[in-house]
Structures are given as C-alpha cells and as structure tokens.
Coordinates of C-alpha atoms in Angstrom, one line a residue:
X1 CA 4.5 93.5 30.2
X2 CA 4.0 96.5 32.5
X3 CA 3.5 94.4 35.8
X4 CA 6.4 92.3 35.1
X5 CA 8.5 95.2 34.4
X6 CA 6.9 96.2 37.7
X7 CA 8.1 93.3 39.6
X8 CA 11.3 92.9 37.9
X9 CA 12.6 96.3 39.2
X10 CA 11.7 95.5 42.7
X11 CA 12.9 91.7 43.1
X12 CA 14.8 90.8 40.0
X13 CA 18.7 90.5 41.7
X14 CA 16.9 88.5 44.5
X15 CA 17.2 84.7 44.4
X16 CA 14.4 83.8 46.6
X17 CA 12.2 86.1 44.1
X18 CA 13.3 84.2 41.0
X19 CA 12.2 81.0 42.3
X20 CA 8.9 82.4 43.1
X21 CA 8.2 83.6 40.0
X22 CA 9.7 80.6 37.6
X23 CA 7.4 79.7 34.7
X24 CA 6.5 76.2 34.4
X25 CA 3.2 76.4 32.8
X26 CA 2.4 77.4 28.9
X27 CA 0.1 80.4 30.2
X28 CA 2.5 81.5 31.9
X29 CA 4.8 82.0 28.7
X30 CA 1.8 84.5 27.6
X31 CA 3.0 87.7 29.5
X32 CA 6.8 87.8 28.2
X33 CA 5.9 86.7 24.6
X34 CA 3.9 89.8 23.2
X35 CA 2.1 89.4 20.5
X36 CA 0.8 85.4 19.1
X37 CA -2.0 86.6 17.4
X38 CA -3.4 83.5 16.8
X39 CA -2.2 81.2 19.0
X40 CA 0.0 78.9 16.5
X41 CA 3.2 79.7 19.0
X42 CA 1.9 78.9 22.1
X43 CA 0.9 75.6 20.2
X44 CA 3.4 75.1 19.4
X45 CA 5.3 75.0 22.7
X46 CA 2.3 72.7 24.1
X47 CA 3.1 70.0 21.5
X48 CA 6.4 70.2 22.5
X49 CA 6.0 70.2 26.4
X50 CA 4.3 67.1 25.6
X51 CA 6.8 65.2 23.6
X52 CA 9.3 66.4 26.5
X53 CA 11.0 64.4 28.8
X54 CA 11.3 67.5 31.3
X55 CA 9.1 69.8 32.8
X56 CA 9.5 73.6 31.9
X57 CA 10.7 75.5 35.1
X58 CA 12.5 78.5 33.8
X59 CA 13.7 82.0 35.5
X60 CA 12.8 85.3 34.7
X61 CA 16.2 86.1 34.5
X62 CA 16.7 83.6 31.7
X63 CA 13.7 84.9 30.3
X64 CA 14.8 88.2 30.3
X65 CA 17.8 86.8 28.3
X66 CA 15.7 85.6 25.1
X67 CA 15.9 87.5 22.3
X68 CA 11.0 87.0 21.6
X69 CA 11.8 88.8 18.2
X70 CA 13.6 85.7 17.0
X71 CA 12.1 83.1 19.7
X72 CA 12.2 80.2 17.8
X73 CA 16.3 81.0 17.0
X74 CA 17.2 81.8 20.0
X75 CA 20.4 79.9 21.9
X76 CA 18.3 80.5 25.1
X77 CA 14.9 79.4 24.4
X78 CA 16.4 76.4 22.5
X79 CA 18.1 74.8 26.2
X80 CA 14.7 75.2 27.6
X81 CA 11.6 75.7 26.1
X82 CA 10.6 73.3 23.6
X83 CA 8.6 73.5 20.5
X84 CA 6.7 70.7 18.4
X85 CA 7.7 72.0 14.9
X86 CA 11.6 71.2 15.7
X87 CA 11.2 68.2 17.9
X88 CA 12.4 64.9 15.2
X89 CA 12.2 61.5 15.7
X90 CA 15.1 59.9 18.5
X91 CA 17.2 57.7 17.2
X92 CA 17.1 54.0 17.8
X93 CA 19.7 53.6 19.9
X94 CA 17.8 55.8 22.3
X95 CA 17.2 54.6 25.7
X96 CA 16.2 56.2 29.0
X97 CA 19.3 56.1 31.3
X98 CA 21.8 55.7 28.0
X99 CA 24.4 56.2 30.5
X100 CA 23.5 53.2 32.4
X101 CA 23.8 54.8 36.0
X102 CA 21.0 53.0 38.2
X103 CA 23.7 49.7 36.9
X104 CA 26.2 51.4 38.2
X105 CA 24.7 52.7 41.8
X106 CA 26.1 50.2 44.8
X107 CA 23.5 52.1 46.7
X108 CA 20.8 54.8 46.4
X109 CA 21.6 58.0 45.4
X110 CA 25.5 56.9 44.8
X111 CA 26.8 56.1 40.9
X112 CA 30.0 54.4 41.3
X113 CA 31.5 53.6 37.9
X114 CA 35.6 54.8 37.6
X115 CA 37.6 52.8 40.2
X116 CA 38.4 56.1 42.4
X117 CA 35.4 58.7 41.5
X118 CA 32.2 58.8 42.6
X119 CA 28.6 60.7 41.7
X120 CA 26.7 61.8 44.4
X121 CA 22.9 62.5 43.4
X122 CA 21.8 65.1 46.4
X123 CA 18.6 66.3 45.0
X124 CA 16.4 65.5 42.3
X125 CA 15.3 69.0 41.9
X126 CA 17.2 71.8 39.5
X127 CA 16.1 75.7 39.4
X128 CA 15.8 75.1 35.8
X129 CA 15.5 72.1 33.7
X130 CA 17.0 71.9 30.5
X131 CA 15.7 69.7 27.8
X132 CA 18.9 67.8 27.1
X133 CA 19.1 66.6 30.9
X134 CA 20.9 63.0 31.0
X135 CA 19.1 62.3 33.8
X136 CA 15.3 63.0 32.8
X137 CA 14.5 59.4 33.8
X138 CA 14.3 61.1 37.8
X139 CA 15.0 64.8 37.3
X140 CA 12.0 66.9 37.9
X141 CA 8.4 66.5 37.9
X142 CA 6.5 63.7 35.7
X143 CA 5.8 64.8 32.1
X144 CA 3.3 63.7 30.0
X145 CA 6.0 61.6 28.5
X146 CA 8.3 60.0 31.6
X147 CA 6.9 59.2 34.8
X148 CA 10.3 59.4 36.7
X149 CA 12.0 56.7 38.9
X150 CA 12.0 58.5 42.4
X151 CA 15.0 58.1 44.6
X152 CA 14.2 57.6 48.5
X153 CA 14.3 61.0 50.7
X154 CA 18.0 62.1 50.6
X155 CA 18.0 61.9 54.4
X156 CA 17.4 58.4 54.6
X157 CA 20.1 57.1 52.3
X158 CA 22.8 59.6 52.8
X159 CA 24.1 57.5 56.4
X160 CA 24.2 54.6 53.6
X161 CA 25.7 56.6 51.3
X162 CA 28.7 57.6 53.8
X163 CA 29.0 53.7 55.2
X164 CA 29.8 52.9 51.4
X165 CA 32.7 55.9 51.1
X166 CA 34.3 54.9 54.2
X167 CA 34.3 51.2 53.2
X168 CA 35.8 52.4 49.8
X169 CA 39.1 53.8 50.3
X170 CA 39.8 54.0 46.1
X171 CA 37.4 56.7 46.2
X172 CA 38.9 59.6 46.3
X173 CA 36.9 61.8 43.9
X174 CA 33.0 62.4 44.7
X175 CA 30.8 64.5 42.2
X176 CA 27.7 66.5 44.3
X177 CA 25.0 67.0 41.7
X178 CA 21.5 65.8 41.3
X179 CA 19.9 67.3 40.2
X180 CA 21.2 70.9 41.5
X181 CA 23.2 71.7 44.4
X182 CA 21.8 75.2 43.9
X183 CA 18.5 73.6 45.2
X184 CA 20.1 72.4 48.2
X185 CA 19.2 74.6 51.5
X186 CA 22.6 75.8 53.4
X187 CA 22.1 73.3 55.9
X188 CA 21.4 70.6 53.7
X189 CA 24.9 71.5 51.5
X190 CA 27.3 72.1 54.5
X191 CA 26.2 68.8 56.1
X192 CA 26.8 66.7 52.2
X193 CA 30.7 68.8 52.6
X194 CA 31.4 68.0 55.9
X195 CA 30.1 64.7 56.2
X196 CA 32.2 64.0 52.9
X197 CA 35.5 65.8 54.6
X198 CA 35.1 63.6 57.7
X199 CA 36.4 60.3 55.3
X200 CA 40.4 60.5 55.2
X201 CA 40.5 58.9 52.2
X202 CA 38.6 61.4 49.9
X203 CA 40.9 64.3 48.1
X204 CA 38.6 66.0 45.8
X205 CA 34.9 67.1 46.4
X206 CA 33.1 69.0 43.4
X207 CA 29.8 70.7 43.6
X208 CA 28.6 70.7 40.1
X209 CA 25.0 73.0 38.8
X210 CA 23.9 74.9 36.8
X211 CA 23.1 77.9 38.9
X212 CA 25.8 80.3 38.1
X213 CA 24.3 80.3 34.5
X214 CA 20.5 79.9 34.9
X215 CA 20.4 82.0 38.4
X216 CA 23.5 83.7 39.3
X217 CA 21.7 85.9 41.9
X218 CA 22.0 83.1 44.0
X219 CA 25.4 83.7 44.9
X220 CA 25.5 87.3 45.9
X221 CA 21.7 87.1 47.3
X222 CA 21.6 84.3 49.5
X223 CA 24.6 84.9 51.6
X224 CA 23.7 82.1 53.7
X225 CA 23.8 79.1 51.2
X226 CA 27.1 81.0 50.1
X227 CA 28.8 81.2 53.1
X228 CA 28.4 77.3 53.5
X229 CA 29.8 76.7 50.1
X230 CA 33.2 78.8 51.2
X231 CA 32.9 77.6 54.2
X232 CA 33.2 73.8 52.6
X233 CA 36.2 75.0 50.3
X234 CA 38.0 76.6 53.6
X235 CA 37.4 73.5 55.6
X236 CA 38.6 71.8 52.6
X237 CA 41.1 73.8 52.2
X238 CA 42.9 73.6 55.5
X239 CA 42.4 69.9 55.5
X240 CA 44.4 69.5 52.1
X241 CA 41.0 68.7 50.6
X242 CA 40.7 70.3 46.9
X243 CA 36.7 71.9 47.1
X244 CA 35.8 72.9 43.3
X245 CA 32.9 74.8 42.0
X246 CA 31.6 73.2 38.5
X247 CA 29.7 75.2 36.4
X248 CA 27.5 75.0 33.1
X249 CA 27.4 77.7 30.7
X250 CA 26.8 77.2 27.1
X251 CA 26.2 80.0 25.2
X252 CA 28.2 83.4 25.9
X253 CA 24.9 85.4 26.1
X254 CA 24.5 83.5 29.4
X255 CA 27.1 85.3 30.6
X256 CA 25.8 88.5 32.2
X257 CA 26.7 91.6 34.8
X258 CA 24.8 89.3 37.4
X259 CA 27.1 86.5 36.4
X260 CA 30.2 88.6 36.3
X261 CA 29.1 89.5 40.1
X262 CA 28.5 86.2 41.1
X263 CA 32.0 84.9 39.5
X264 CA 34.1 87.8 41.0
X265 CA 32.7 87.1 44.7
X266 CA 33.2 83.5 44.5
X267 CA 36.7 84.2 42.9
X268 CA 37.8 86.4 45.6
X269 CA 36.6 84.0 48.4
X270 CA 38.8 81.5 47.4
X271 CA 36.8 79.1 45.1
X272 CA 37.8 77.4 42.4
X273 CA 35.4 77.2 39.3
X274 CA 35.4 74.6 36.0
X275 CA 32.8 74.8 33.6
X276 CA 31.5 71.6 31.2
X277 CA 29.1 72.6 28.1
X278 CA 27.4 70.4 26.3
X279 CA 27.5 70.5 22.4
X280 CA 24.2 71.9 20.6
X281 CA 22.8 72.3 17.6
X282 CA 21.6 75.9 17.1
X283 CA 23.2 76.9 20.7
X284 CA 26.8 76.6 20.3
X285 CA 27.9 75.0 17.6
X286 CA 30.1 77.2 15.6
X287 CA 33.6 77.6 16.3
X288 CA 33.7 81.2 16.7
X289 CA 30.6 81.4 19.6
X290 CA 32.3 78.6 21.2
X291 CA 35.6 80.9 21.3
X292 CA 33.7 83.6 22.6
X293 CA 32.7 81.3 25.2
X294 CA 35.9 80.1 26.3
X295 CA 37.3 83.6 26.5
X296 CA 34.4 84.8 28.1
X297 CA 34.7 82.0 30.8
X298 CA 38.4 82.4 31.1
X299 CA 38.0 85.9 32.0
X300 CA 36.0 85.5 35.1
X301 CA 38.4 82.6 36.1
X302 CA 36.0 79.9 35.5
X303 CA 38.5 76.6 33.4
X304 CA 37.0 75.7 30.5
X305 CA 36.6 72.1 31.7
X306 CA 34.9 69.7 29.0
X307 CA 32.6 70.1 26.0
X308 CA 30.3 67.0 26.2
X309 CA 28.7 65.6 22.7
X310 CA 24.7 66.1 23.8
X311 CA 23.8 62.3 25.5
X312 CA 21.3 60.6 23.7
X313 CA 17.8 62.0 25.3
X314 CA 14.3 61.8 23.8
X315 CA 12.9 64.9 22.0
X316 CA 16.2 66.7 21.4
X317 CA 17.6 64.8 18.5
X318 CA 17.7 67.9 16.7
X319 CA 20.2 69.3 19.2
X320 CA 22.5 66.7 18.8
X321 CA 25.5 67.5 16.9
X322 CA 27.8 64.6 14.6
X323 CA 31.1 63.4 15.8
X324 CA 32.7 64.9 12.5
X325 CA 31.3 68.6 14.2
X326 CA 32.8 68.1 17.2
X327 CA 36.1 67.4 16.4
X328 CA 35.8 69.9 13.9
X329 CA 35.2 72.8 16.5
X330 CA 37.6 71.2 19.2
X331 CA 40.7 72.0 16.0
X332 CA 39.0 75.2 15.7
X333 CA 39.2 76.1 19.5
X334 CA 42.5 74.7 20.2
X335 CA 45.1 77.3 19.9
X336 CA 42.8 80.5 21.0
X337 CA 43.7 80.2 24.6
X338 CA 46.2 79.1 27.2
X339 CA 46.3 75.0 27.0
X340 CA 44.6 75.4 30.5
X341 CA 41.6 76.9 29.8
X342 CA 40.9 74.8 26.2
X343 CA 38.0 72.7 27.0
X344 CA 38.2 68.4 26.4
X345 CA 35.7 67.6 24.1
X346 CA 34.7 64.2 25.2
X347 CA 31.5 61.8 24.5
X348 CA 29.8 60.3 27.5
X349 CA 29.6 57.0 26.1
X350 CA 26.2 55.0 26.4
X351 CA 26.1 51.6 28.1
X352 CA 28.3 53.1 30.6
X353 CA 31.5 53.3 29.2
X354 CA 32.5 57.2 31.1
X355 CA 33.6 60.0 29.3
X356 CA 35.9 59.8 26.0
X357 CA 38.0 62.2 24.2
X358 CA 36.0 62.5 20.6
X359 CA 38.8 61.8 18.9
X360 CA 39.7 58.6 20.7
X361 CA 37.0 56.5 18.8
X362 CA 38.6 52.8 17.7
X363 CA 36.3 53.6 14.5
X364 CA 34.5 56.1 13.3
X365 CA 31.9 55.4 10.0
X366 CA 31.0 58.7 9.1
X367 CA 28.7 57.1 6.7
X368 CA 26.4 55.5 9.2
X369 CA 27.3 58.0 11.5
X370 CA 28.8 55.3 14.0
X371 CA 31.7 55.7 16.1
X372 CA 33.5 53.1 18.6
X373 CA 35.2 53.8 21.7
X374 CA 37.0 51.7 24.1
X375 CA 37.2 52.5 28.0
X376 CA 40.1 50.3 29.3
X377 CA 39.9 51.9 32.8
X378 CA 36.6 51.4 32.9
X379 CA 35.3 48.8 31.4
X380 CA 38.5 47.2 29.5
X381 CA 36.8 44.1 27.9
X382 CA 33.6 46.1 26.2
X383 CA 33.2 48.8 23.5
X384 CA 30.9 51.4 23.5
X385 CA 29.1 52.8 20.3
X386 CA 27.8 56.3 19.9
X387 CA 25.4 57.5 16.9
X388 CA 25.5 60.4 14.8
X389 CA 22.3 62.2 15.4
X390 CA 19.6 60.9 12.1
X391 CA 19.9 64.1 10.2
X392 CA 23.2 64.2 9.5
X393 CA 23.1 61.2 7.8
X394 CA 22.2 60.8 3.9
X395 CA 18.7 59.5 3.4
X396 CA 20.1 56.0 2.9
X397 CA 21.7 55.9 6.2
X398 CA 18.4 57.2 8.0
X399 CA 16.3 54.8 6.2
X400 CA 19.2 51.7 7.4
X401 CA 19.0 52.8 11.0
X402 CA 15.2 52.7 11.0
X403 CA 15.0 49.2 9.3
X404 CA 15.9 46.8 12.8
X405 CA 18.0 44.3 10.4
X406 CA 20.1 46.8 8.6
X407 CA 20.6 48.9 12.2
X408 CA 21.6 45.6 13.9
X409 CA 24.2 45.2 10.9
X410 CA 25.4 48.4 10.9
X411 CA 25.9 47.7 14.9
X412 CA 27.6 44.4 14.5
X413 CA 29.6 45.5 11.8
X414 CA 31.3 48.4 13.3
X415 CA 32.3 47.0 17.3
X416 CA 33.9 44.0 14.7
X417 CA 35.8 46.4 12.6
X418 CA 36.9 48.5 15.8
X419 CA 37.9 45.1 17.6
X420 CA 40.0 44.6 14.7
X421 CA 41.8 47.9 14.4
X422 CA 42.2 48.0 18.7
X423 CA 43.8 44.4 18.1
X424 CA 46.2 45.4 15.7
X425 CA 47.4 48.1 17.6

C-alpha cells in the first residue's frame, strides 16, 4: 500500500489522475485488498467479472471509500465490484434492453418514448460502471458475457439527432446521458448544450451522470469541462431555458468532503442539481440509511428526485429489492423532509412502459411477486408487469416461475386480473 499512499497524496483531488489510475483488471484489486492469503477472494471476484454484464472500471477515490475489513458487506463494493458467491440466477423475465429503448429510438443515439421528453445517449463510455447499469447491452467495453451493440461515432449522428428535435416541436424535455456526460470533453458538452438551446421549442435540458458520486474531483479540478456546464445553465438561463444537473448517489457514505466541494461550487454558480437512486439490496435498503441519504443530499442542495426499483439486469438479482420493500421504505421516508426534497419511488417498467409510482400498480400478487402497471400517457392500451426479484418469493413461487407453463400462467393470470380491476374503475 505504501506506493499508493505515495500517489494518492500527490494526485488524489485531481480528476485527470483518477482516470489514469482506474482499476479495471482483477490484479489490479491486489494492491488495495491486503491480505487474501490464498487467493479464494480474488476468485471470487473473477467468477463474478465473468458472470457480469459490465466491465469493472472503478476510481481510487471510490476505492478509497470501501470499508476491505468487511469487503464483501460493503454498500460500495456491492455497486461495483462483483463476486461469484453472491451472484443468483436472473429471473425469467430477464431480458437485455428490459426497457425496450433501441424500440423506442426514431434515430441513433435518440430514445423517444413520452410524447414531449426525450433521451439523448452522448457517450457510451462512464468513469465508472456500475453493475446494475440498464443499459449494459452498449455501455462499456465487451464482457465475457455481453458483446455490446455499438452506437455509430456520436459525431456522425448528432446533425441527425438535431434534424429530428427541430422537426418535433412536442419535445420539449431532452435527457443528456449515455453513458456519462462526465466522459464528455468540454468541447464535446458545450456543443450537445448549445446545439440543443439553438431549437425554440425545447424548455428543459438535463445533464444526468454519475460523476458527482463516483468522481467529484471532476468539478473543482477540471475547470474547463466546468466552466462549459455553467456556461450551458447561464446560456440557458438567459434564454428562459431551465439547465439541470442530475445526479446519482446512493448510499450516504458516497457523500464526501470532495463531494461537499464539488456541490457547494456548482451550487454557488448557479446550477440546479436532482439526484435519482436506485433501490439495492445490501446498499440502501433500510429506511433509516435511506433518510440519511435524503438529508445528506438536501443539505448540499441536491432534490431528492426519484428512487428507482433496480431494472431487471443479469447477474444482480440479488440486488433487487420486492415491490412490498419499496413501498415500505417510501412510508418510512415520507414525512422526514420538506415534501420537495422526498424522493418518488417509481419502477421503470419493462417492455417500455416509463417510469411508475410503486404504488400505482393495477395489481400487485405478492405471492408470485407480480405487480401490473398501466402507462396511459405512454402507452394507454398495454400493461406492463414487473417481478419481484426470485428470493423473496416462497420456494413454491421460485419453483412456478422456473417451470415455463406455470410462469406463463402466472403472467396471463395477473395482466387479466389487473385489466379487470383498471375496468372497474
């Protein structure tokens, strides 16, 4: 540990230095673990790397966050590194894009599924890649498990990208992500803002990443990629354009003196900041660290936005958590806070349904673990099903989900009872 303690005091509040010195192979792991006398951990981590959907890039400042005396518990470690000993086996519902948005991309690059939002996919590149990522289908490098579906070079698409938004005047919400918009180079980011603040008819732009969470050195180290985000917001601004900053913090040990830095500049320059967490198991998923979060967040004037329910994403069925839970903890959470900054728990429903408040379900069998939504804005004459994760469930259930007749029952079953209940409404 002595070199890295080395580096770290020479580098370690420099963004440029924690990209350079990301881990994204096993041997890596070696120098921050101490001692694995023989071998069963690192192991470990290989089985799980290849079970994985995403490949493991990760900071040093995140791991400097994990708690290696309890590595297999930590809330860190569990977002990012994965082992084989926890991994269980997806459910059957699984599929690779469960949020259907390649059917729901006009053109490259571009998910258009609500009537007057839109999701613009800049980059395909994050400067870490969590595990539960919806979008492992073409997020990061190939993994032993998922070779991804590339998009063309951003360049090329984005003049199709903007033809579409002009000839769209509904759309008056576009999502930046990815991907990360940390990854984006200044240039790259202030052209995606601008280009998007030269169409009349668009009223909100959000820039959504991780970064504030994973690498929050980026804001007060690269003043350059900074300056072009508050330059954005200011443009915006002035041009009665609303410029947001979304953020993604889900544990409060992610919240840091870097972070409180990073928050407080952006805060004073005149950016507004929403976070959205994602529900999971072993990270978050007790009321009383979720309140801690939301205060925490509040605090450095970041709106607790949403809580999503963890999409359905191969190898991490053992981070999902029930829809029972969730509403549990929303009750529990509710109340703590201004109304404000009280986070939405919603589900991103699967076939492409959008996001749902968890308790909106049509039905809800918490015996199968099956709940129903309906999206009339979206997609008014469809329902949408989302599954308890398999270990919730009573042996019985597990053992109906596996067998393809009983699953397909307990499927047709439930969208009939909740086309029933909708109807009699």
């Amino acid at each position: 540990m002595t070199r890295i303690a080395d580096e770290m005091r020479h580098g370690f509040g420099d963004a440029a230095w924690q990209e350079r010195h990301a881990v994204t192979r096993v041997d890596q792991l070696r120098e921050w673990m101490g001692v694995d006398t023989d071998g069963s951990l690192i192991r470990d981590i290989q089985l799980g790397l290849a079970r994985a959907p995403m490949a493991m890039r990760i900071t040093p400042y995140l791991l400097n966050l994990i708690d290696w005396s309890n590595f297999l518990q930590d809330p860190i470690r569990k977002q990012f590194i994965p082992v084989g000993s926890e991994i269980l086996p997806s459910h059957p519902l699984l599929k690779m894009d469960s949020l259907h948005e390649r059917e729901s991309s006009p053109v490259d690059g571009l998910v258009h599924r609500y009537q007057d939002k839109a999701l613009l996919l800049a980059t395909d590149r994050c400067p870490v890649y969590c595990r539960f990522c919806t979008r492992s289908y073409s997020v990061g490098l190939d993994t032993d498990s998922v070779s991804k579906k590339r998009a063309s070079p951003f360049q090329m698409r984005w003049n199709t990208i903007l033809t579409y938004l002009r000839a769209s005047p509904a759309i008056v919400d576009v999502v930046v992500s990815g991907g990360d918009c940390f990854r984006l180079k200044p240039s790259r980011l202030l052209a995606i803002g601008m280009g998007l603040l030269s169409i009349p008819s668009i009223r909100r732009i959000r820039f959504a990443t991780k970064g504030l969470a994973v690498l929050p050195m980026k804001v007060t180290s690269d003043h350059e990629w900074t300056d072009a985000l508050v330059n954005i917001s200011d443009f915006g601004r002035d041009q009665d354009v609303e410029i947001s900053f979304h953020t993604h913090f889900n544990h409060p040990g992610e919240i840091t003196d870097y972070t409180i830095a990073a928050a407080e500049l952006l805060f004073k320059r005149g950016i507004r900041m929403r976070n959205q967490s994602v529900l999971l198991a072993g990270v978050n998923d007790d009321p009383e660290v979720m309140k801690q979060l939301v205060k925490k967040l509040s605090d450095l004037h970041i709106q607790p936005y949403y809580v999503y329910t963890c999409d359905l994403v191969d190898g991490i069925e053992h981070m999902r958590c029930s829809v029972k839970l969730a509403c549990q903890i929303e009750k529990a959470v509710r109340g703590i806070t201004a109304g404000y900054n009280t986070p939405l728990f919603v589900i991103d429903t699967p076939g492409g349904g959008g996001k749902r408040d968890v308790h909106s379900f049509e039905h809800y069998d918490r015996q199968t673990g099956l709940a129903v939504y309906r999206a009339p804005s979206v997609r008014p004459n469809q329902l949408f099903t989302y599954p308890d994760p398999l270990q919730s469930l009573s042996p019985d259930a597990q053992a109906a989900w596996l067998d393809p007749q009983r699953a397909k029952r307990i499927l047709s079953d439930a969208v009939e009872t909740a086309r029933v209940k909708s109807m009699a409404v």
